[in-house]
Short mmCIF file of C-alpha atoms and ligand atoms in Angstrom, two decimals:
data_model
loop_
_atom_site.label_atom_id
_atom_site.label_comp_id
_atom_site.label_asym_id
_atom_site.label_seq_id
_atom_site.Cartn_x
_atom_site.Cartn_y
_atom_site.Cartn_z
CA MET A 15 108.64 127.24 68.38
CA SER A 16 111.68 125.21 67.44
CA PHE A 17 112.77 122.02 69.18
CA GLU A 18 116.30 123.31 69.33
CA ILE A 19 115.76 124.34 72.95
CA LEU A 20 115.56 120.68 73.83
CA THR A 21 119.21 120.22 72.88
CA PHE A 22 120.57 122.79 75.32
CA SER A 23 122.23 121.18 78.29
CA PHE A 24 120.97 123.82 80.71
CA MET A 25 117.51 122.92 79.48
CA HIS A 26 118.13 119.24 80.17
CA ARG A 27 119.24 120.04 83.71
CA ALA A 28 116.23 122.34 84.20
CA LEU A 29 113.78 119.72 82.96
CA ILE A 30 115.34 116.85 84.94
CA SER A 31 115.51 118.85 88.18
CA GLY A 32 112.06 120.26 87.54
CA ILE A 33 110.51 116.82 87.07
CA ALA A 34 112.16 115.51 90.23
CA ILE A 35 110.95 118.51 92.22
CA ALA A 36 107.47 118.16 90.73
CA ILE A 37 107.21 114.57 91.94
CA LEU A 38 108.65 115.40 95.34
CA CYS A 39 106.37 118.39 96.03
CA SER A 40 103.26 116.55 94.94
CA VAL A 41 103.94 113.50 97.15
CA VAL A 42 105.01 115.41 100.27
CA GLY A 43 102.36 118.04 99.63
CA LEU A 44 99.57 115.43 99.49
CA PHE A 45 100.16 114.48 103.11
CA LEU A 46 100.35 118.15 104.16
CA VAL A 47 97.13 118.97 102.36
CA LEU A 48 95.37 116.01 103.94
CA ARG A 49 96.60 117.07 107.37
CA ARG A 50 95.07 120.50 106.80
CA TYR A 51 98.56 121.84 106.84
CA SER A 52 98.56 123.29 103.32
CA LEU A 53 100.41 126.46 104.21
CA PHE A 54 103.12 124.74 106.13
CA GLY A 55 105.30 124.59 103.00
CA ASP A 56 104.86 128.30 102.60
CA ALA A 57 105.94 128.90 106.19
CA ILE A 58 109.07 126.75 105.79
CA ALA A 59 109.88 128.59 102.56
CA HIS A 60 109.66 131.95 104.32
CA SER A 61 111.86 130.72 107.12
CA SER A 62 114.36 129.59 104.49
CA PHE A 63 114.51 133.27 103.45
CA GLY A 64 116.15 133.90 106.81
CA GLY A 65 118.53 131.02 106.16
CA ILE A 66 119.43 132.31 102.74
CA ALA A 67 120.15 135.78 104.05
CA LEU A 68 122.33 134.21 106.77
CA GLY A 69 124.29 132.32 104.15
CA LEU A 70 124.83 135.37 102.00
CA LEU A 71 126.02 137.32 105.06
CA ALA A 72 128.36 134.58 106.22
CA GLY A 73 129.63 133.82 102.72
CA VAL A 74 128.35 130.21 102.88
CA TYR A 75 126.42 128.68 99.99
CA PRO A 76 122.94 130.03 100.91
CA LEU A 77 121.04 126.79 100.22
CA TRP A 78 123.04 125.01 102.95
CA THR A 79 122.11 127.56 105.56
CA ALA A 80 118.57 127.50 104.18
CA TYR A 81 118.38 123.74 104.76
CA GLY A 82 119.62 124.16 108.35
CA VAL A 83 117.40 127.05 109.31
CA SER A 84 114.26 125.72 107.63
CA ILE A 85 114.43 122.19 109.00
CA ALA A 86 115.30 123.47 112.47
CA GLY A 87 112.56 126.06 112.32
CA ALA A 88 109.99 123.52 111.15
CA LEU A 89 110.84 121.00 113.87
CA ILE A 90 110.94 123.65 116.62
CA ILE A 91 107.59 125.16 115.66
CA THR A 92 106.05 121.65 115.60
CA LYS A 93 107.41 120.96 119.08
CA ILE A 94 106.13 124.31 120.39
CA LYS A 95 102.75 123.75 118.79
CA ASP A 96 102.32 120.40 120.57
CA ARG A 97 103.76 121.55 123.84
CA TYR A 98 101.76 124.74 124.20
CA ASN A 99 98.69 123.63 122.26
CA ILE A 100 98.92 126.32 119.58
CA SER A 101 96.61 125.76 116.58
CA GLY A 102 98.15 124.66 113.27
CA ASP A 103 97.40 127.89 111.34
CA ALA A 104 98.75 130.15 114.14
CA SER A 105 101.97 128.15 114.33
CA ILE A 106 102.33 128.58 110.58
CA ALA A 107 101.97 132.34 110.97
CA VAL A 108 104.64 132.38 113.66
CA LEU A 109 107.13 130.42 111.61
CA LEU A 110 106.46 132.41 108.45
CA SER A 111 106.89 135.83 110.00
CA SER A 112 109.93 134.93 112.08
CA GLY A 113 111.76 133.69 108.99
CA ILE A 114 111.13 136.90 107.07
CA ALA A 115 111.96 139.03 110.11
CA VAL A 116 115.31 137.29 110.58
CA GLY A 117 116.04 137.61 106.86
CA LEU A 118 115.25 141.33 106.78
CA VAL A 119 117.37 142.11 109.85
CA ILE A 120 120.30 140.18 108.41
CA ILE A 121 119.99 141.86 105.02
CA GLY A 122 119.97 145.20 106.85
CA LEU A 123 123.11 144.23 108.77
CA SER A 124 124.88 143.24 105.57
CA GLY A 125 124.20 146.68 104.12
CA GLY A 126 121.25 146.21 101.84
CA PHE A 127 119.78 143.89 99.22
CA THR A 128 122.02 141.90 97.05
CA ILE A 129 120.88 140.78 93.62
CA ASP A 130 121.33 137.15 94.67
CA ILE A 131 118.34 137.24 96.90
CA PHE A 132 115.97 137.67 93.93
CA SER A 133 116.87 134.35 92.37
CA PHE A 134 115.89 132.71 95.66
CA LEU A 135 112.63 134.64 95.90
CA PHE A 136 111.54 133.77 92.40
CA GLY A 137 113.52 130.65 91.47
CA SER A 138 116.20 130.19 88.86
CA ILE A 139 115.62 126.77 87.31
CA LEU A 140 117.43 127.61 84.09
CA LEU A 141 120.61 128.28 86.11
CA VAL A 142 120.83 124.97 88.01
CA SER A 143 124.30 123.49 87.89
CA VAL A 144 125.27 119.86 87.45
CA ASP A 145 125.94 119.65 91.20
CA ASP A 146 122.53 121.12 91.96
CA THR A 147 120.88 118.61 89.70
CA ILE A 148 122.69 115.72 91.38
CA LEU A 149 121.71 117.01 94.84
CA ILE A 150 118.09 117.47 93.77
CA LEU A 151 117.93 113.94 92.29
CA SER A 152 119.54 112.34 95.32
CA LEU A 153 117.29 114.06 97.87
CA THR A 154 114.24 113.26 95.83
CA GLY A 155 115.30 109.61 95.60
CA ILE A 156 115.90 109.35 99.33
CA ILE A 157 112.65 110.97 100.36
CA LEU A 158 110.61 108.92 97.86
CA ILE A 159 112.18 105.72 99.18
CA VAL A 160 111.42 106.65 102.79
CA ILE A 161 107.85 107.45 101.85
CA LEU A 162 107.51 104.21 99.90
CA ILE A 163 108.71 102.18 102.87
CA LEU A 164 106.58 103.98 105.47
CA TYR A 165 103.68 104.63 103.17
CA ARG A 166 101.09 102.71 105.22
CA GLN A 167 102.11 104.27 108.54
CA ILE A 168 102.20 107.81 107.10
CA LEU A 169 98.82 107.41 105.42
CA TYR A 170 97.23 105.83 108.49
CA SER A 171 98.41 108.49 110.90
CA THR A 172 97.27 111.17 108.44
CA PHE A 173 93.84 109.53 108.16
CA ASN A 174 93.21 109.13 111.86
CA GLU A 175 95.83 109.66 114.54
CA GLU A 176 94.00 107.97 117.32
CA GLN A 177 93.31 104.74 115.43
CA ALA A 178 96.83 104.70 114.13
CA LYS A 179 98.11 104.88 117.70
CA VAL A 180 95.91 101.96 118.71
CA SER A 181 97.38 100.02 115.80
CA GLY A 182 100.78 100.57 117.36
CA ILE A 183 102.06 103.15 114.86
CA PRO A 184 104.52 105.66 116.34
CA VAL A 185 102.37 108.58 115.30
CA GLU A 186 104.47 111.32 116.87
CA LYS A 187 107.67 110.12 115.17
CA ILE A 188 105.83 109.96 111.85
CA ASN A 189 104.63 113.55 112.35
CA TYR A 190 108.18 114.78 112.89
CA LEU A 191 109.37 112.81 109.91
CA ILE A 192 106.83 114.51 107.65
CA VAL A 193 107.87 117.91 108.95
CA PHE A 194 111.52 117.04 108.37
CA MET A 195 110.83 115.84 104.83
CA ALA A 196 108.74 118.96 104.14
CA GLY A 197 111.73 121.05 105.21
CA ILE A 198 114.08 119.31 102.82
CA THR A 199 111.53 119.34 99.98
CA VAL A 200 110.83 123.05 100.30
CA VAL A 201 114.47 124.16 100.27
CA THR A 202 115.21 121.79 97.39
CA SER A 203 112.33 123.27 95.43
CA ILE A 204 113.35 126.89 95.94
CA GLN A 205 115.51 126.72 92.81
CA LEU A 206 112.47 125.82 90.72
CA VAL A 207 109.77 128.23 91.85
CA GLY A 208 111.43 130.36 94.52
CA VAL A 209 110.39 131.08 98.08
CA LEU A 210 107.16 132.85 97.18
CA LEU A 211 105.46 130.19 95.08
CA ILE A 212 106.44 126.97 96.87
CA SER A 213 103.09 126.20 98.34
CA ALA A 214 101.55 126.29 94.87
CA LEU A 215 103.42 123.09 93.98
CA PHE A 216 102.54 121.49 97.33
CA VAL A 217 98.86 122.32 97.19
CA ILE A 218 97.40 122.95 93.70
CA PRO A 219 98.11 119.59 91.95
CA ASN A 220 96.84 117.74 95.07
CA VAL A 221 93.71 119.75 95.44
CA THR A 222 93.06 119.09 91.74
CA ALA A 223 93.78 115.37 91.98
CA ILE A 224 91.54 114.86 95.02
CA MET A 225 88.59 116.12 92.97
CA TYR A 226 88.75 113.06 90.72
CA GLY A 227 87.24 110.91 93.50
CA LYS A 228 89.77 108.10 93.27
CA GLY A 229 91.60 106.08 95.91
CA PHE A 230 94.90 107.00 97.44
CA LYS A 231 97.42 105.62 94.98
CA GLN A 232 95.53 106.88 91.93
CA THR A 233 95.10 110.30 93.56
CA ALA A 234 98.85 110.48 94.19
CA ILE A 235 99.55 109.43 90.56
CA ILE A 236 97.14 112.00 89.10
CA SER A 237 98.68 114.72 91.26
CA MET A 238 102.19 113.75 90.20
CA SER A 239 101.22 113.75 86.54
CA PHE A 240 99.62 117.20 86.76
CA SER A 241 102.62 118.48 88.65
CA ILE A 242 105.11 117.10 86.07
CA PHE A 243 102.99 118.43 83.21
CA SER A 244 102.86 121.95 84.70
CA VAL A 245 106.61 122.00 85.30
CA ILE A 246 107.60 120.80 81.82
CA VAL A 247 105.14 122.97 79.93
CA GLY A 248 105.85 125.89 82.25
CA ILE A 249 109.62 125.74 81.71
CA LEU A 250 109.36 125.41 77.91
CA VAL A 251 106.67 128.06 77.48
CA SER A 252 108.45 130.51 79.72
CA TYR A 253 111.68 130.04 77.78
CA VAL A 254 110.05 130.53 74.41
CA PHE A 255 108.23 133.66 75.52
CA ASP A 256 110.99 134.86 77.75
CA ILE A 257 108.87 135.13 80.87
CA THR A 258 109.49 133.90 84.44
CA PRO A 259 109.38 130.09 84.73
CA ALA A 260 108.07 130.12 88.31
CA GLY A 261 105.00 132.13 87.49
CA THR A 262 104.32 130.16 84.30
CA ILE A 263 104.58 126.81 86.05
CA VAL A 264 102.14 127.87 88.76
CA LEU A 265 99.73 129.30 86.17
CA MET A 266 99.80 125.90 84.34
CA ALA A 267 98.91 124.14 87.58
CA ILE A 268 96.10 126.64 88.19
CA GLY A 269 94.90 126.05 84.62
CA LEU A 270 94.60 122.30 85.35
CA LEU A 271 92.73 123.08 88.55
CA ALA A 272 90.32 125.36 86.68
CA GLY A 273 89.89 122.76 83.96
CA THR A 274 89.11 120.07 86.50
CA MET A 275 86.58 122.30 88.26
CA GLY A 276 84.98 122.93 84.87
CA ILE A 277 84.74 119.24 84.07
CA LYS A 278 83.35 118.58 87.50
CA SER A 279 80.65 121.22 87.37
CA ALA A 280 79.70 120.04 83.92
CA GLY A 281 78.94 116.73 85.66
CA LEU A 282 81.47 114.78 83.57
CA LEU A 283 83.25 113.38 86.63
CA SER A 284 81.30 110.47 88.05
CA LYS A 285 81.22 110.25 91.82
CA ASN A 286 83.55 107.29 91.97
CA MET B 11 91.82 82.31 130.54
CA LYS B 12 92.01 85.90 131.66
CA ILE B 13 92.43 88.28 128.76
CA VAL B 14 91.97 91.61 130.49
CA GLU B 15 92.38 92.40 134.17
CA ILE B 16 91.69 95.89 135.45
CA ASN B 17 92.49 96.76 139.05
CA ASN B 18 91.35 99.87 140.86
CA LEU B 19 91.26 102.07 137.79
CA THR B 20 90.68 105.75 138.57
CA VAL B 21 90.77 108.54 135.99
CA GLN B 22 90.61 112.11 137.17
CA TYR B 23 90.13 114.80 134.55
CA PRO B 24 90.61 118.46 135.56
CA ASP B 25 86.85 118.90 136.11
CA VAL B 26 85.46 115.43 136.71
CA LYS B 27 86.43 112.06 138.09
CA ALA B 28 85.46 109.96 135.04
CA LEU B 29 86.24 106.58 136.59
CA ASP B 30 86.42 105.76 140.28
CA ASP B 31 88.11 102.60 141.46
CA VAL B 32 86.90 100.31 138.65
CA SER B 33 88.06 96.66 138.75
CA LEU B 34 87.05 94.21 136.06
CA VAL B 35 88.13 90.89 134.55
CA VAL B 36 87.41 89.75 130.99
CA ASN B 37 87.90 86.12 130.12
CA GLN B 38 88.60 84.47 126.80
CA GLY B 39 85.39 84.14 124.76
CA ASP B 40 83.39 86.67 126.80
CA PHE B 41 80.96 88.88 124.97
CA LEU B 42 80.93 91.77 127.46
CA GLY B 43 78.36 94.55 127.14
CA ILE B 44 79.32 97.67 129.06
CA ILE B 45 76.23 99.72 129.67
CA GLY B 46 76.09 103.20 131.11
CA PRO B 47 74.50 106.57 130.31
CA ASN B 48 76.30 109.42 128.52
CA GLY B 49 79.24 110.62 130.51
CA ALA B 50 79.45 107.38 132.48
CA GLY B 51 83.12 106.93 131.58
CA LYS B 52 82.79 104.21 128.89
CA SER B 53 85.04 105.94 126.35
CA THR B 54 87.46 106.90 129.09
CA LEU B 55 87.69 103.23 130.15
CA PHE B 56 88.45 102.22 126.51
CA ALA B 57 90.96 105.06 126.03
CA SER B 58 92.84 103.84 129.07
CA MET B 59 92.73 100.20 127.93
CA LEU B 60 94.00 101.23 124.48
CA GLY B 61 96.90 103.30 125.69
CA LEU B 62 95.35 106.54 124.46
CA ASN B 63 94.94 107.84 128.00
CA THR B 64 97.97 107.17 130.16
CA LYS B 65 96.99 109.43 133.06
CA TYR B 66 95.26 106.86 135.18
CA LYS B 67 95.73 105.38 138.60
CA GLY B 68 95.51 101.61 139.06
CA LYS B 69 96.61 98.75 136.84
CA ILE B 70 95.50 97.43 133.47
CA LYS B 71 96.74 94.04 132.29
CA PHE B 72 96.26 92.32 128.95
CA PHE B 73 97.38 88.68 128.72
CA ASP B 74 98.81 89.06 132.20
CA LYS B 75 101.13 91.91 131.24
CA ASP B 76 100.90 95.48 132.44
CA ILE B 77 100.10 97.72 129.47
CA ARG B 78 102.45 100.40 130.82
CA LYS B 79 105.30 97.94 130.27
CA SER B 80 104.41 96.34 126.95
CA LYS B 81 102.45 97.49 123.92
CA ASN B 82 102.48 94.04 122.31
CA TYR B 83 98.86 93.42 123.23
CA LEU B 84 97.82 95.96 120.63
CA LYS B 85 98.67 93.40 117.97
CA GLU B 86 95.93 91.11 119.21
CA LEU B 87 93.33 93.84 119.39
CA GLY B 88 90.85 95.42 117.00
CA TYR B 89 89.18 98.67 117.89
CA VAL B 90 86.16 100.39 116.41
CA PRO B 91 85.88 103.97 117.72
CA GLN B 92 82.65 105.71 118.65
CA LYS B 93 82.83 108.18 115.77
CA PRO B 94 85.69 107.72 113.36
CA ILE B 95 86.74 111.21 112.36
CA PHE B 96 88.12 111.90 108.89
CA GLU B 97 87.78 114.48 106.17
CA LYS B 98 84.79 113.86 103.94
CA ASN B 99 86.81 114.00 100.72
CA PHE B 100 89.82 112.13 102.06
CA PRO B 101 91.08 110.23 98.99
CA VAL B 102 90.88 106.67 100.28
CA THR B 103 88.69 103.78 99.11
CA VAL B 104 87.14 101.13 101.30
CA THR B 105 90.05 98.82 100.41
CA ASP B 106 92.56 101.55 101.32
CA VAL B 107 90.99 101.93 104.78
CA VAL B 108 90.93 98.20 105.48
CA ARG B 109 94.50 97.94 104.28
CA MET B 110 95.55 100.44 106.94
CA GLY B 111 94.59 97.86 109.57
CA LEU B 112 96.84 95.24 107.96
CA ARG B 113 100.11 94.63 109.68
CA LYS B 114 101.80 92.74 106.91
CA GLU B 115 101.44 93.93 103.31
CA SER B 116 101.62 90.26 102.27
CA ASP B 117 98.16 89.56 103.67
CA GLU B 118 96.49 91.48 100.86
CA ASN B 119 93.92 88.77 99.98
CA LYS B 120 92.75 88.83 103.55
CA ILE B 121 91.19 92.20 102.64
CA ASP B 122 88.88 90.68 100.02
CA GLU B 123 87.91 87.86 102.40
CA ILE B 124 86.92 90.25 105.19
CA LEU B 125 85.07 92.59 102.83
CA GLN B 126 83.00 89.66 101.63
CA GLN B 127 82.30 88.50 105.15
CA LEU B 128 80.93 91.94 106.05
CA TRP B 129 78.87 92.39 102.88
CA ILE B 130 80.83 95.39 101.62
CA HIS B 131 82.86 93.73 98.88
CA GLU B 132 80.97 95.56 96.09
CA LEU B 133 81.80 98.87 97.79
CA ARG B 134 85.54 98.21 97.76
CA ASN B 135 86.50 100.86 95.23
CA ARG B 136 84.23 103.58 96.58
CA ARG B 137 85.58 106.43 98.65
CA ILE B 138 84.91 106.05 102.34
CA GLY B 139 83.34 109.50 102.61
CA GLU B 140 80.60 108.66 100.10
CA LEU B 141 79.17 105.76 102.10
CA SER B 142 76.28 105.75 104.57
CA GLY B 143 76.93 105.61 108.31
CA GLY B 144 76.12 101.92 108.48
CA GLN B 145 78.38 101.06 105.57
CA GLN B 146 81.24 103.13 107.01
CA GLN B 147 80.88 101.37 110.32
CA ARG B 148 81.20 97.98 108.63
CA VAL B 149 84.34 99.22 106.88
CA PHE B 150 85.84 100.14 110.24
CA ILE B 151 84.91 96.76 111.66
CA ALA B 152 86.59 95.15 108.63
CA LYS B 153 89.68 97.24 109.36
CA ALA B 154 89.62 96.10 112.95
CA LEU B 155 89.22 92.44 111.99
CA VAL B 156 91.66 92.15 109.14
CA ASN B 157 94.51 91.17 111.45
CA ASN B 158 92.59 88.30 113.07
CA PRO B 159 92.45 89.96 116.48
CA LYS B 160 91.71 87.94 119.62
CA ILE B 161 89.81 90.83 121.13
CA LEU B 162 87.46 93.31 119.53
CA ILE B 163 86.66 96.56 121.31
CA LEU B 164 83.68 98.61 120.10
CA ASP B 165 82.68 101.96 121.54
CA GLU B 166 78.92 102.61 121.09
CA PRO B 167 79.10 101.36 117.51
CA VAL B 168 75.48 101.88 116.52
CA THR B 169 75.07 105.57 117.31
CA GLY B 170 73.39 107.29 114.35
CA ILE B 171 72.92 104.11 112.24
CA ASP B 172 69.72 102.84 110.61
CA GLN B 173 67.87 99.83 112.08
CA GLN B 174 68.57 97.51 109.14
CA SER B 175 72.31 98.10 109.45
CA ILE B 176 72.11 97.65 113.19
CA ASP B 177 70.46 94.20 112.79
CA LEU B 178 73.11 93.10 110.30
CA PHE B 179 75.79 94.44 112.56
CA TYR B 180 74.50 92.53 115.58
CA SER B 181 74.35 89.28 113.65
CA ILE B 182 77.95 89.81 112.55
CA LEU B 183 79.04 90.37 116.13
CA ARG B 184 77.25 87.27 117.31
CA GLU B 185 78.94 85.18 114.67
CA LEU B 186 82.38 86.59 115.44
CA ASN B 187 82.00 85.70 119.05
CA SER B 188 80.40 82.24 118.68
CA LYS B 189 82.13 80.91 115.53
CA GLN B 190 85.49 82.68 115.49
CA LYS B 191 85.76 82.84 119.30
CA ILE B 192 86.73 86.45 119.34
CA THR B 193 86.40 88.09 122.75
CA ILE B 194 84.19 91.18 122.40
CA ILE B 195 84.01 94.19 124.63
CA TRP B 196 81.28 96.50 123.54
CA SER B 197 79.77 99.60 125.08
CA SER B 198 76.19 100.62 124.51
CA HIS B 199 73.31 102.35 126.14
CA ASP B 200 70.79 100.02 124.57
CA LEU B 201 69.75 97.59 127.33
CA ASP B 202 67.70 95.35 125.01
CA ALA B 203 70.56 94.87 122.59
CA VAL B 204 72.93 93.98 125.43
CA ASN B 205 70.32 91.57 126.82
CA GLN B 206 70.08 89.80 123.43
CA LEU B 207 73.76 89.66 122.54
CA ALA B 208 76.10 89.79 125.47
CA ASN B 209 76.87 86.93 127.85
CA HIS B 210 78.37 89.30 130.43
CA VAL B 211 77.27 92.75 131.52
CA ALA B 212 79.10 95.54 133.26
CA CYS B 213 77.13 98.57 134.50
CA LEU B 214 79.30 101.59 134.63
CA ASN B 215 78.52 105.04 135.95
CA ARG B 216 81.86 106.37 137.16
CA THR B 217 81.96 103.36 139.47
CA LEU B 218 81.16 99.84 138.40
CA PHE B 219 77.99 98.86 140.15
CA PHE B 220 77.39 95.47 138.56
CA HIS B 221 79.58 93.02 136.67
CA GLY B 222 78.58 89.47 135.95
CA GLU B 223 76.67 87.14 133.66
CA SER B 224 73.97 88.89 131.76
CA GLU B 225 71.26 86.42 132.88
CA LYS B 226 71.94 87.39 136.47
CA PHE B 227 71.57 91.03 135.68
CA PHE B 228 68.49 90.81 133.48
CA SER B 229 66.67 88.37 135.71
CA ASP B 230 67.11 90.70 138.68
CA ASP B 231 64.39 93.32 138.26
CA LYS B 232 65.75 95.34 141.12
CA LEU B 233 69.15 95.73 139.43
CA VAL B 234 67.62 96.64 136.08
CA LYS B 235 65.37 99.18 137.76
CA GLN B 236 68.26 100.62 139.74
CA TYR B 237 70.27 100.94 136.56
CA SER B 238 67.43 102.57 134.63
CA GLU B 239 66.79 105.08 137.42
CA ALA B 240 70.45 105.98 137.65
CA SER B 241 70.58 106.56 133.88
CA MET B 242 67.36 108.56 133.95
CA GLN B 243 68.78 110.80 136.62
CA GLU B 244 71.99 111.16 134.68
CA HIS B 245 69.91 111.97 131.63
CA MET B 246 67.95 114.72 133.35
CA HIS B 247 71.10 115.99 134.91
CA HIS B 248 72.60 116.46 131.51
CA HIS B 249 69.65 118.48 130.01
N1 ADP C 22 89.68 114.29 127.45
C1 ADP C 22 88.87 114.68 128.41
N2 ADP C 22 89.18 115.73 129.20
C2 ADP C 22 88.35 116.13 130.22
N3 ADP C 22 87.17 115.54 130.50
C3 ADP C 22 86.78 114.48 129.77
C4 ADP C 22 87.65 114.01 128.69
N4 ADP C 22 86.98 112.93 128.12
C5 ADP C 22 85.84 112.76 128.80
N5 ADP C 22 85.72 113.71 129.78
C6 ADP C 22 84.64 113.78 130.79
O1 ADP C 22 84.63 112.55 131.50
C7 ADP C 22 83.34 112.08 131.70
C8 ADP C 22 83.22 110.67 131.06
O2 ADP C 22 83.20 110.82 129.61
P1 ADP C 22 83.23 109.58 128.62
O3 ADP C 22 84.32 108.65 129.06
O4 ADP C 22 83.31 110.14 127.27
O5 ADP C 22 81.80 108.90 128.90
P2 ADP C 22 80.91 108.00 127.93
O6 ADP C 22 81.76 107.49 126.86
O7 ADP C 22 80.37 106.94 128.82
O8 ADP C 22 79.81 108.88 127.43
C9 ADP C 22 82.39 113.12 131.11
O9 ADP C 22 81.93 113.96 132.15
C10 ADP C 22 83.25 113.85 130.13
O10 ADP C 22 82.82 115.19 130.02
MG1 MG C 23 81.60 107.61 124.78
#
């Protein structure tokens, strides 16, 4: 393996975007996992499939329509869930299947599959442009700042809604904010791992980090580190061996999870 | 000074009338024990006072202001729920939980102070889910107290807790009320504990059938007997 690959500018863009997305997914994903909403990212990603198909049909840059459709879909399903008292997992199923259904119908209308759709399904991190990179960095920055500012409120309403309400926290607004941020995060991350593997980045580093028995900030930092490690190693390894980056990244994350479980069952992780 | 004033509070759930025309005043410095059997409406009363249940008839005022109009009173209030629900492996330490109760991030050293006061300082870096019931409960009291509230509301706080923790807990409550002058509203079905601690008693069983100084209640054998019989009936009714 030569270090020459580190001098390619497409590789710089891939690594920079990848690291930003890794941080974003691990932070937003932590709140989703703790809200027992792990598959919500997956559902948003599938609904973005409908948005991407819409963009391809209309001749608009597909990620823009994906942002619109995914965020709208996520907010609407949350509203419906609260209004009609549908359980979280059922609402995820509804969102997920309607996104795919819309996508399939649109693709049919447009006269069949185009090759473009595959890069959205499986990611295309080595192809990100300078503009994409700037967009990814800006959105990551904005969302991280919002989370940093509202960190206590978001954590508190995730921990216990009722008590948060009594402490005067606008729990419902916070819930919608999280859904909104999840929508942006998912679509932004599609370029890295594609529609099909999004929830891996949301869930696996966080489930791994939670096992270390630490407090909130440390758990978030451990998760971020694992996420960044998986993305960097995944991108480099996949390039060297000419395999798909998305799959390699996710396998790295799974490797860290398996390693952590191994350490834990060997009793090497103390309880606190 | 009146802190809480409840007028003609009625709560009708689809199946039951949980509270029927309850009126009650709590004054500054009161240590009020609300006693009543399971299903008497104690948690419903608290939910209404805390703004968690808004479907009630009647009026609830804190500091002379209708809680439907202003939520400011919540700033002066600490609440310890009957059973705090959270995931067992939720990644927060004792300090993290107490910090949630803090309104201003700048008051960080207040956390250490309150942890010491409640004898849980050495647990500060442990995850909340690893602690015993009694320790968890003290953490939630710390969280409720960290903002220096004027009123503390506790909903059957000793359910499922060992006797040693209960004794410590009661001595903490007594000190909060007598030394720090915090008004305490506390629900329980332990008559003896209420007799020892509270200076006011309210007997609730959908309706309020006694409210006054605890000496008056406990010196009146007829009242105590009446209460016990009502609870017994309720008890048998439930099984
Ligand atoms: N959210 C609710 N919806 C419908 N019924 C309720 C609800 N909460 C409590 N109840 C009913 O109201 C009555 C009073 O309950 P509660 O206030 O919990 O009493 P306590 O706290 O004194 O045990 C009970 O019959 C209970 O089943
Ligand atoms: Mg109750």
